[in-house]
Short mmCIF file of C-alpha atoms and ligand atoms in Angstrom, two decimals:
data_model
loop_
_atom_site.label_atom_id
_atom_site.label_comp_id
_atom_site.label_asym_id
_atom_site.label_seq_id
_atom_site.Cartn_x
_atom_site.Cartn_y
_atom_site.Cartn_z
CA MET A 1 -40.69 -46.10 -9.75
CA SER A 2 -37.19 -44.66 -9.99
CA VAL A 3 -34.30 -46.14 -8.04
CA GLU A 4 -32.33 -43.63 -5.99
CA ARG A 5 -30.60 -45.66 -3.26
CA VAL A 6 -29.28 -49.18 -3.75
CA ALA A 7 -27.95 -51.37 -0.93
CA ILE A 8 -25.61 -54.23 -1.83
CA ILE A 9 -25.20 -57.08 0.66
CA GLY A 10 -22.04 -59.08 -0.11
CA LEU A 11 -19.17 -57.14 -1.71
CA GLY A 12 -17.33 -59.87 -3.62
CA LEU A 13 -17.15 -60.32 -7.40
CA LEU A 14 -20.86 -59.75 -8.05
CA GLY A 15 -21.56 -57.14 -5.36
CA GLY A 16 -18.36 -55.22 -6.16
CA SER A 17 -19.05 -55.27 -9.90
CA LEU A 18 -22.59 -54.07 -9.25
CA GLY A 19 -21.35 -51.13 -7.16
CA LEU A 20 -18.78 -50.17 -9.80
CA ALA A 21 -21.30 -50.55 -12.64
CA ILE A 22 -23.81 -48.30 -10.86
CA ALA A 23 -21.13 -45.66 -10.25
CA GLU A 24 -20.20 -45.73 -13.92
CA ARG A 25 -23.60 -45.98 -15.60
CA LEU A 26 -26.06 -44.63 -13.00
CA PRO A 27 -23.98 -42.08 -11.07
CA LYS A 28 -27.04 -40.38 -9.55
CA ILE A 29 -27.83 -43.53 -7.53
CA ALA A 30 -26.34 -43.57 -4.03
CA THR A 31 -24.92 -46.96 -3.03
CA THR A 32 -24.40 -48.49 0.39
CA GLY A 33 -22.88 -51.89 1.07
CA PHE A 34 -22.21 -54.46 3.74
CA ASP A 35 -20.16 -57.65 3.85
CA ALA A 36 -20.00 -60.12 6.74
CA ASP A 37 -16.19 -60.29 6.41
CA PRO A 38 -14.43 -57.23 7.91
CA GLN A 39 -11.44 -57.66 5.54
CA VAL A 40 -13.81 -57.52 2.58
CA ARG A 41 -15.38 -54.35 4.00
CA GLN A 42 -11.88 -52.89 4.26
CA ARG A 43 -11.01 -53.69 0.63
CA ALA A 44 -14.43 -52.50 -0.54
CA THR A 45 -13.75 -49.15 1.14
CA GLU A 46 -10.26 -48.91 -0.39
CA ARG A 47 -11.54 -49.75 -3.88
CA GLY A 48 -14.64 -47.54 -3.56
CA LEU A 49 -16.94 -50.41 -4.56
CA VAL A 50 -19.91 -48.51 -3.05
CA ASP A 51 -20.33 -44.92 -1.88
CA ARG A 52 -20.59 -45.97 1.78
CA VAL A 53 -19.48 -49.29 3.31
CA CYS A 54 -21.55 -49.86 6.46
CA ASP A 55 -20.70 -51.72 9.67
CA THR A 56 -24.04 -53.52 9.89
CA PRO A 57 -26.51 -54.90 7.35
CA ALA A 58 -29.30 -52.89 9.00
CA GLU A 59 -27.42 -49.63 8.43
CA ALA A 60 -26.79 -50.52 4.79
CA VAL A 61 -30.47 -51.10 3.94
CA ALA A 62 -32.07 -48.50 6.23
CA SER A 63 -32.94 -46.02 3.48
CA ALA A 64 -32.62 -48.18 0.37
CA ASP A 65 -35.32 -48.47 -2.28
CA LEU A 66 -33.58 -51.46 -3.90
CA VAL A 67 -31.59 -54.10 -1.98
CA ILE A 68 -29.54 -56.68 -3.90
CA LEU A 69 -28.23 -59.73 -2.07
CA CYS A 70 -24.87 -60.76 -3.57
CA VAL A 71 -23.91 -63.56 -1.17
CA PRO A 72 -23.44 -67.31 -1.86
CA VAL A 73 -26.74 -69.12 -2.50
CA GLY A 74 -26.57 -70.93 0.85
CA ALA A 75 -26.21 -67.60 2.71
CA MET A 76 -29.20 -65.87 1.06
CA GLU A 77 -31.72 -66.73 3.76
CA ALA A 78 -29.43 -65.63 6.61
CA ALA A 79 -28.62 -62.38 4.78
CA ALA A 80 -32.35 -61.74 4.26
CA ARG A 81 -33.13 -62.37 7.93
CA GLU A 82 -30.34 -59.99 8.95
CA ILE A 83 -31.94 -57.10 7.04
CA ALA A 84 -35.62 -57.97 7.64
CA SER A 85 -36.34 -55.62 10.54
CA ALA A 86 -34.47 -52.65 9.03
CA LEU A 87 -35.96 -52.75 5.51
CA PRO A 88 -38.11 -49.82 4.39
CA ALA A 89 -41.60 -51.22 3.61
CA ALA A 90 -41.44 -50.07 -0.03
CA ALA A 91 -37.97 -51.45 -0.77
CA ILE A 92 -37.64 -54.04 -3.53
CA VAL A 93 -35.41 -56.96 -2.56
CA SER A 94 -33.54 -58.88 -5.25
CA ASP A 95 -30.45 -61.06 -5.54
CA VAL A 96 -27.90 -62.37 -8.06
CA GLY A 97 -27.82 -66.06 -7.07
CA SER A 98 -27.02 -68.73 -9.67
CA SER A 99 -30.02 -70.96 -8.84
CA LYS A 100 -33.49 -69.56 -8.38
CA GLN A 101 -36.11 -71.93 -6.91
CA SER A 102 -34.44 -72.43 -3.54
CA ILE A 103 -33.70 -68.70 -3.25
CA ALA A 104 -37.31 -67.81 -4.04
CA ARG A 105 -38.42 -70.12 -1.20
CA ALA A 106 -35.79 -68.80 1.22
CA LEU A 107 -36.43 -65.11 0.52
CA GLY A 108 -40.21 -65.57 0.52
CA ALA A 109 -39.99 -67.19 3.97
CA ALA A 110 -37.58 -64.62 5.42
CA LEU A 111 -39.33 -61.55 3.94
CA PRO A 112 -43.04 -62.44 3.66
CA ASP A 113 -44.25 -58.82 3.44
CA GLN A 114 -41.63 -57.49 1.02
CA ALA A 115 -41.62 -57.18 -2.79
CA VAL A 116 -39.06 -59.89 -3.64
CA ILE A 117 -37.98 -60.25 -7.29
CA PRO A 118 -35.16 -62.82 -7.62
CA ALA A 119 -32.69 -62.30 -10.46
CA HIS A 120 -29.61 -63.90 -12.01
CA PRO A 121 -27.16 -61.91 -14.09
CA VAL A 122 -25.59 -64.61 -16.24
CA ALA A 123 -22.22 -62.94 -16.05
CA GLY A 124 -19.19 -63.85 -14.03
CA THR A 125 -15.68 -65.20 -13.97
CA GLU A 126 -13.80 -67.86 -12.01
CA ARG A 127 -12.52 -65.16 -9.67
CA SER A 128 -14.16 -64.10 -6.41
CA GLY A 129 -13.73 -61.52 -3.68
CA PRO A 130 -13.67 -57.70 -3.53
CA ASP A 131 -10.64 -57.36 -5.82
CA ALA A 132 -12.28 -59.34 -8.63
CA GLY A 133 -15.11 -56.92 -9.47
CA PHE A 134 -15.16 -54.71 -12.58
CA ALA A 135 -17.69 -52.20 -13.91
CA THR A 136 -18.38 -53.80 -17.29
CA LEU A 137 -19.20 -57.30 -16.01
CA PHE A 138 -22.88 -57.02 -16.95
CA SER A 139 -22.53 -55.24 -20.32
CA HIS A 140 -24.37 -57.12 -23.11
CA ARG A 141 -25.02 -60.05 -20.73
CA TRP A 142 -28.35 -61.63 -19.92
CA CYS A 143 -29.99 -60.93 -16.60
CA ILE A 144 -32.83 -63.38 -15.92
CA LEU A 145 -35.62 -62.22 -13.59
CA THR A 146 -37.79 -64.90 -11.97
CA PRO A 147 -40.67 -62.99 -10.34
CA PRO A 148 -43.05 -65.12 -8.24
CA ASP A 149 -46.70 -65.53 -9.31
CA GLY A 150 -48.58 -62.32 -8.59
CA ALA A 151 -45.41 -60.24 -8.25
CA ASP A 152 -45.89 -56.48 -8.30
CA ALA A 153 -45.63 -55.44 -11.97
CA THR A 154 -44.13 -52.05 -11.05
CA ALA A 155 -41.37 -53.73 -9.06
CA VAL A 156 -40.59 -56.04 -12.01
CA ALA A 157 -40.53 -53.06 -14.40
CA THR A 158 -38.26 -51.11 -12.03
CA LEU A 159 -35.79 -53.98 -11.72
CA THR A 160 -35.87 -54.55 -15.49
CA GLY A 161 -35.06 -50.89 -16.12
CA PHE A 162 -32.29 -50.99 -13.54
CA TRP A 163 -30.48 -53.95 -15.13
CA GLU A 164 -30.97 -52.56 -18.63
CA ALA A 165 -29.41 -49.28 -17.51
CA LEU A 166 -26.36 -51.31 -16.43
CA GLY A 167 -26.09 -52.63 -19.99
CA ALA A 168 -27.70 -56.04 -19.43
CA LYS A 169 -30.36 -57.73 -21.57
CA VAL A 170 -33.31 -58.77 -19.40
CA GLU A 171 -35.43 -61.91 -19.75
CA ILE A 172 -38.32 -62.98 -17.51
CA MET A 173 -38.39 -66.72 -16.75
CA ASP A 174 -40.17 -69.26 -14.58
CA PRO A 175 -37.78 -70.22 -11.71
CA ALA A 176 -38.05 -73.99 -12.34
CA HIS A 177 -37.27 -73.47 -16.02
CA HIS A 178 -34.33 -71.23 -15.11
CA ASP A 179 -32.87 -73.95 -12.91
CA VAL A 180 -33.02 -76.60 -15.67
CA VAL A 181 -31.59 -74.27 -18.33
CA LEU A 182 -28.74 -73.15 -16.07
CA ALA A 183 -28.06 -76.73 -14.99
CA VAL A 184 -27.41 -77.51 -18.67
CA THR A 185 -25.49 -74.38 -19.64
CA SER A 186 -23.55 -73.56 -16.47
CA HIS A 187 -23.83 -75.97 -13.54
CA ILE A 188 -23.04 -79.27 -15.34
CA PRO A 189 -20.18 -77.67 -17.34
CA HIS A 190 -18.64 -76.59 -14.04
CA LEU A 191 -19.12 -80.09 -12.64
CA ILE A 192 -17.38 -81.55 -15.69
CA ALA A 193 -14.47 -79.14 -15.28
CA TYR A 194 -14.14 -79.98 -11.57
CA THR A 195 -14.19 -83.69 -12.48
CA ILE A 196 -11.61 -83.69 -15.28
CA VAL A 197 -9.18 -81.49 -13.35
CA GLY A 198 -9.61 -83.71 -10.28
CA THR A 199 -9.12 -86.87 -12.36
CA ALA A 200 -6.02 -85.44 -14.06
CA SER A 201 -4.61 -84.48 -10.68
CA ASP A 202 -5.29 -87.98 -9.30
CA LEU A 203 -3.46 -89.42 -12.32
CA GLU A 204 -0.34 -87.32 -11.67
CA ASP A 205 1.28 -90.38 -10.07
CA VAL A 206 0.93 -92.23 -13.36
CA THR A 207 1.81 -89.33 -15.64
CA GLN A 208 4.58 -87.98 -13.39
CA GLY A 209 3.81 -84.30 -13.67
CA GLU A 210 3.16 -84.32 -17.40
CA VAL A 211 -0.44 -83.21 -17.01
CA ILE A 212 0.70 -79.83 -15.81
CA LYS A 213 3.76 -79.65 -18.07
CA TYR A 214 1.89 -80.38 -21.28
CA SER A 215 -1.45 -78.84 -20.35
CA ALA A 216 -2.73 -77.68 -23.71
CA GLY A 217 -5.46 -75.15 -24.42
CA GLY A 218 -8.39 -77.47 -23.73
CA PHE A 219 -7.16 -78.55 -20.32
CA ARG A 220 -6.20 -74.98 -19.43
CA ASP A 221 -9.76 -73.87 -20.17
CA PHE A 222 -11.04 -76.55 -17.79
CA THR A 223 -8.61 -75.46 -15.07
CA ARG A 224 -9.91 -71.90 -15.36
CA ILE A 225 -13.46 -73.04 -14.67
CA ALA A 226 -12.32 -75.50 -11.98
CA ALA A 227 -10.63 -72.60 -10.18
CA SER A 228 -14.07 -71.13 -9.40
CA ASP A 229 -15.03 -70.41 -5.81
CA PRO A 230 -15.61 -73.64 -3.78
CA VAL A 231 -18.22 -72.12 -1.42
CA MET A 232 -20.25 -70.64 -4.26
CA TRP A 233 -20.28 -73.83 -6.31
CA ARG A 234 -20.92 -76.13 -3.34
CA ASP A 235 -24.03 -74.04 -2.70
CA VAL A 236 -25.11 -74.08 -6.36
CA PHE A 237 -25.07 -77.88 -6.50
CA LEU A 238 -26.79 -78.32 -3.14
CA SER A 239 -29.49 -75.78 -4.01
CA ASN A 240 -30.17 -76.93 -7.58
CA ARG A 241 -29.95 -80.63 -6.75
CA GLU A 242 -32.99 -81.88 -8.67
CA ALA A 243 -32.28 -80.15 -11.99
CA VAL A 244 -28.57 -80.97 -11.80
CA LEU A 245 -29.24 -84.67 -11.13
CA GLU A 246 -31.79 -84.82 -13.94
CA VAL A 247 -29.42 -83.29 -16.49
CA LEU A 248 -26.49 -85.31 -15.15
CA GLY A 249 -28.47 -88.51 -15.80
CA ARG A 250 -28.90 -87.53 -19.43
CA PHE A 251 -25.26 -86.47 -19.73
CA THR A 252 -24.06 -89.79 -18.31
CA GLU A 253 -26.14 -91.67 -20.90
CA ASP A 254 -24.65 -89.59 -23.72
CA LEU A 255 -21.14 -90.17 -22.35
CA SER A 256 -21.78 -93.92 -22.27
CA ALA A 257 -22.92 -93.77 -25.91
CA LEU A 258 -19.63 -92.08 -26.83
CA GLN A 259 -17.71 -94.68 -24.84
CA ARG A 260 -19.52 -97.37 -26.86
CA ALA A 261 -18.76 -95.60 -30.16
CA ILE A 262 -15.05 -95.48 -29.32
CA ARG A 263 -14.99 -99.11 -28.21
CA ASN A 264 -16.82 -100.19 -31.41
CA GLY A 265 -14.64 -98.04 -33.67
CA ASP A 266 -17.80 -96.20 -34.76
CA GLY A 267 -16.11 -93.19 -36.40
CA GLU A 268 -19.34 -92.06 -38.02
CA ALA A 269 -21.05 -91.55 -34.63
CA LEU A 270 -18.07 -89.55 -33.35
CA PHE A 271 -17.83 -87.48 -36.53
CA ASP A 272 -21.58 -86.73 -36.53
CA LEU A 273 -21.57 -85.52 -32.93
CA PHE A 274 -18.46 -83.39 -33.36
CA THR A 275 -19.93 -81.82 -36.51
CA ARG A 276 -23.15 -80.98 -34.67
CA THR A 277 -21.33 -79.43 -31.68
CA ARG A 278 -19.06 -77.36 -33.93
CA ALA A 279 -22.18 -75.80 -35.47
CA ILE A 280 -23.47 -74.92 -31.99
CA ARG A 281 -20.25 -73.05 -31.22
CA ARG A 282 -20.57 -71.10 -34.49
CA ALA A 283 -24.18 -70.21 -33.68
CA ILE A 284 -23.16 -68.84 -30.26
CA ILE A 285 -20.45 -66.69 -31.86
CA ASP A 286 -22.86 -65.45 -34.55
CA GLU A 287 -25.29 -64.40 -31.80
CA GLY A 288 -22.48 -62.37 -30.25
CA GLN A 289 -22.58 -64.34 -27.01
CA ASP A 290 -18.93 -65.24 -26.91
CA ASP A 291 -16.74 -63.02 -24.81
CA ALA A 292 -15.06 -60.13 -26.58
CA ARG A 293 -12.38 -59.72 -23.92
CA PRO A 294 -9.18 -60.98 -25.58
CA ASP A 295 -7.87 -62.74 -22.47
CA PHE A 296 -11.16 -64.41 -21.60
CA GLY A 297 -10.85 -68.14 -21.23
CA ARG A 298 -7.10 -68.18 -20.82
CA GLY A 299 -7.24 -68.16 -17.04
CA ASP A 300 -4.92 -65.23 -16.62
CA HIS A 301 -7.26 -62.44 -15.64
N1 LIG B 401 -19.00 -65.77 -9.50
C1 LIG B 401 -19.76 -65.72 -10.59
O1 LIG B 401 -19.25 -65.87 -11.70
C2 LIG B 401 -21.23 -65.50 -10.44
C3 LIG B 401 -21.85 -65.60 -9.21
N2 LIG B 401 -23.21 -65.43 -9.12
C4 LIG B 401 -23.84 -65.52 -7.79
O2 LIG B 401 -23.50 -64.35 -7.09
C5 LIG B 401 -23.44 -64.60 -5.70
C6 LIG B 401 -22.13 -64.06 -5.17
O3 LIG B 401 -21.06 -64.66 -5.83
P1 LIG B 401 -19.62 -63.97 -5.91
O4 LIG B 401 -19.75 -62.51 -5.86
O5 LIG B 401 -18.91 -64.63 -7.01
O6 LIG B 401 -19.00 -64.47 -4.51
P2 LIG B 401 -17.83 -63.82 -3.63
O7 LIG B 401 -17.29 -64.91 -2.80
O8 LIG B 401 -16.91 -63.04 -4.50
O9 LIG B 401 -18.63 -62.78 -2.70
C7 LIG B 401 -19.60 -63.18 -1.77
C8 LIG B 401 -19.45 -62.30 -0.53
O10 LIG B 401 -20.58 -62.54 0.34
C9 LIG B 401 -20.13 -62.34 1.67
N3 LIG B 401 -21.13 -62.92 2.58
C10 LIG B 401 -21.39 -64.23 2.85
N4 LIG B 401 -22.42 -64.33 3.71
C11 LIG B 401 -22.83 -63.05 3.99
C12 LIG B 401 -23.87 -62.49 4.80
N5 LIG B 401 -24.72 -63.26 5.50
N6 LIG B 401 -23.98 -61.14 4.85
C13 LIG B 401 -23.13 -60.34 4.17
N7 LIG B 401 -22.14 -60.81 3.38
C14 LIG B 401 -22.00 -62.16 3.29
C15 LIG B 401 -18.77 -63.02 1.70
O11 LIG B 401 -17.99 -62.54 2.77
C16 LIG B 401 -18.22 -62.61 0.32
O12 LIG B 401 -17.41 -61.44 0.41
C17 LIG B 401 -23.63 -66.11 -5.52
O13 LIG B 401 -24.94 -66.36 -5.11
C18 LIG B 401 -23.39 -66.66 -6.92
O14 LIG B 401 -24.14 -67.85 -7.13
C19 LIG B 401 -23.98 -65.08 -10.19
C20 LIG B 401 -23.41 -64.93 -11.42
C21 LIG B 401 -21.99 -65.16 -11.65
O1 LIG B 402 -16.61 -67.95 -15.62
C1 LIG B 402 -17.45 -68.61 -16.25
O2 LIG B 402 -17.14 -69.32 -17.20
C2 LIG B 402 -18.86 -68.60 -15.82
O3 LIG B 402 -19.59 -69.48 -16.19
C3 LIG B 402 -19.30 -67.47 -14.96
C4 LIG B 402 -20.62 -67.66 -14.30
C5 LIG B 402 -20.70 -68.42 -13.15
C6 LIG B 402 -21.90 -68.56 -12.50
C7 LIG B 402 -23.04 -67.97 -13.00
O4 LIG B 402 -24.20 -68.13 -12.35
C8 LIG B 402 -22.98 -67.20 -14.15
C9 LIG B 402 -21.77 -67.05 -14.79
#
């Protein structure tokens, strides 16, 4: 099945980037969009994030053959209910949410008769909103599809082809497995960044402003991640609670072991861990998964 009309619900970083990427790489596709925030609709119109910004969600999806929900995880179900009665029967509904099990449940309940194929492009930045989007966000990035059991194979193939045409690499994954993997690689790292930046800020009384003044590269990298959108990340942690708590338990144990090594002066344990983690970084770079953008990670884009 070929995609001719895509509707994007939510025109922030992900929705805006999707609209721009389609315009650049799949210019024959007509795009419509809706955002619940009128100011976002205004900016989306000014930036040309989609071909037509609509005043209602129903209008945006009325003739779409693919609808992609790009709203915070906690708003997915409401967004799905808002389009339910206007969706063409043959339209595929997908999303870009950062956790997958809770979204699968929510979309399945809101759209029981629709082909729903949840997805997660593992591509983003700490920025949000309609001014943050850019056309190359998904280039050479993974997009993980988590089709439910018995999902329509044609719909999965169509969505796979769509994301590949935008430059992404597609992987099919079980939703529960996705949530554990992303808890390890994305959700807990964000939690750690939020924690260390919060702790450093709480310690400002003791350090008298020196945290900010002397913030070196490592701390700056954490502040970039900790600047990520509060609504989005609140929803990620609430929706992926089980996997996050499971991985956090393991992380806390490993942190305690490090604490013990430092207290005991066990340099060998510290050296062994740091050697192992350095090799992991090298492996990621060799696989070409680090970001090629020169300013990435410096918090100034
Ligand atoms: N920010 C990132 O780096 C990444 C985010 N994601 C996921 O993408 C989704 C969107 O995130 P961002 O684009 O970063 O957020 P964003 O905050 O930039 O954009 C979300 C937009 O959704 C709109 N919205 C909220 N409820 C709505 C509703 N019921 N109907 C219509 N519009 C509604 C908001 O007004 C906002 O403009 C989230 O589910 C997030 O987990 C996935 C990969 C990366
Ligand atoms: O900016 C960063 O470092 C990110 O980690 C971006 C990101 C955030 C959330 C996702 O679900 C996927 C990617």
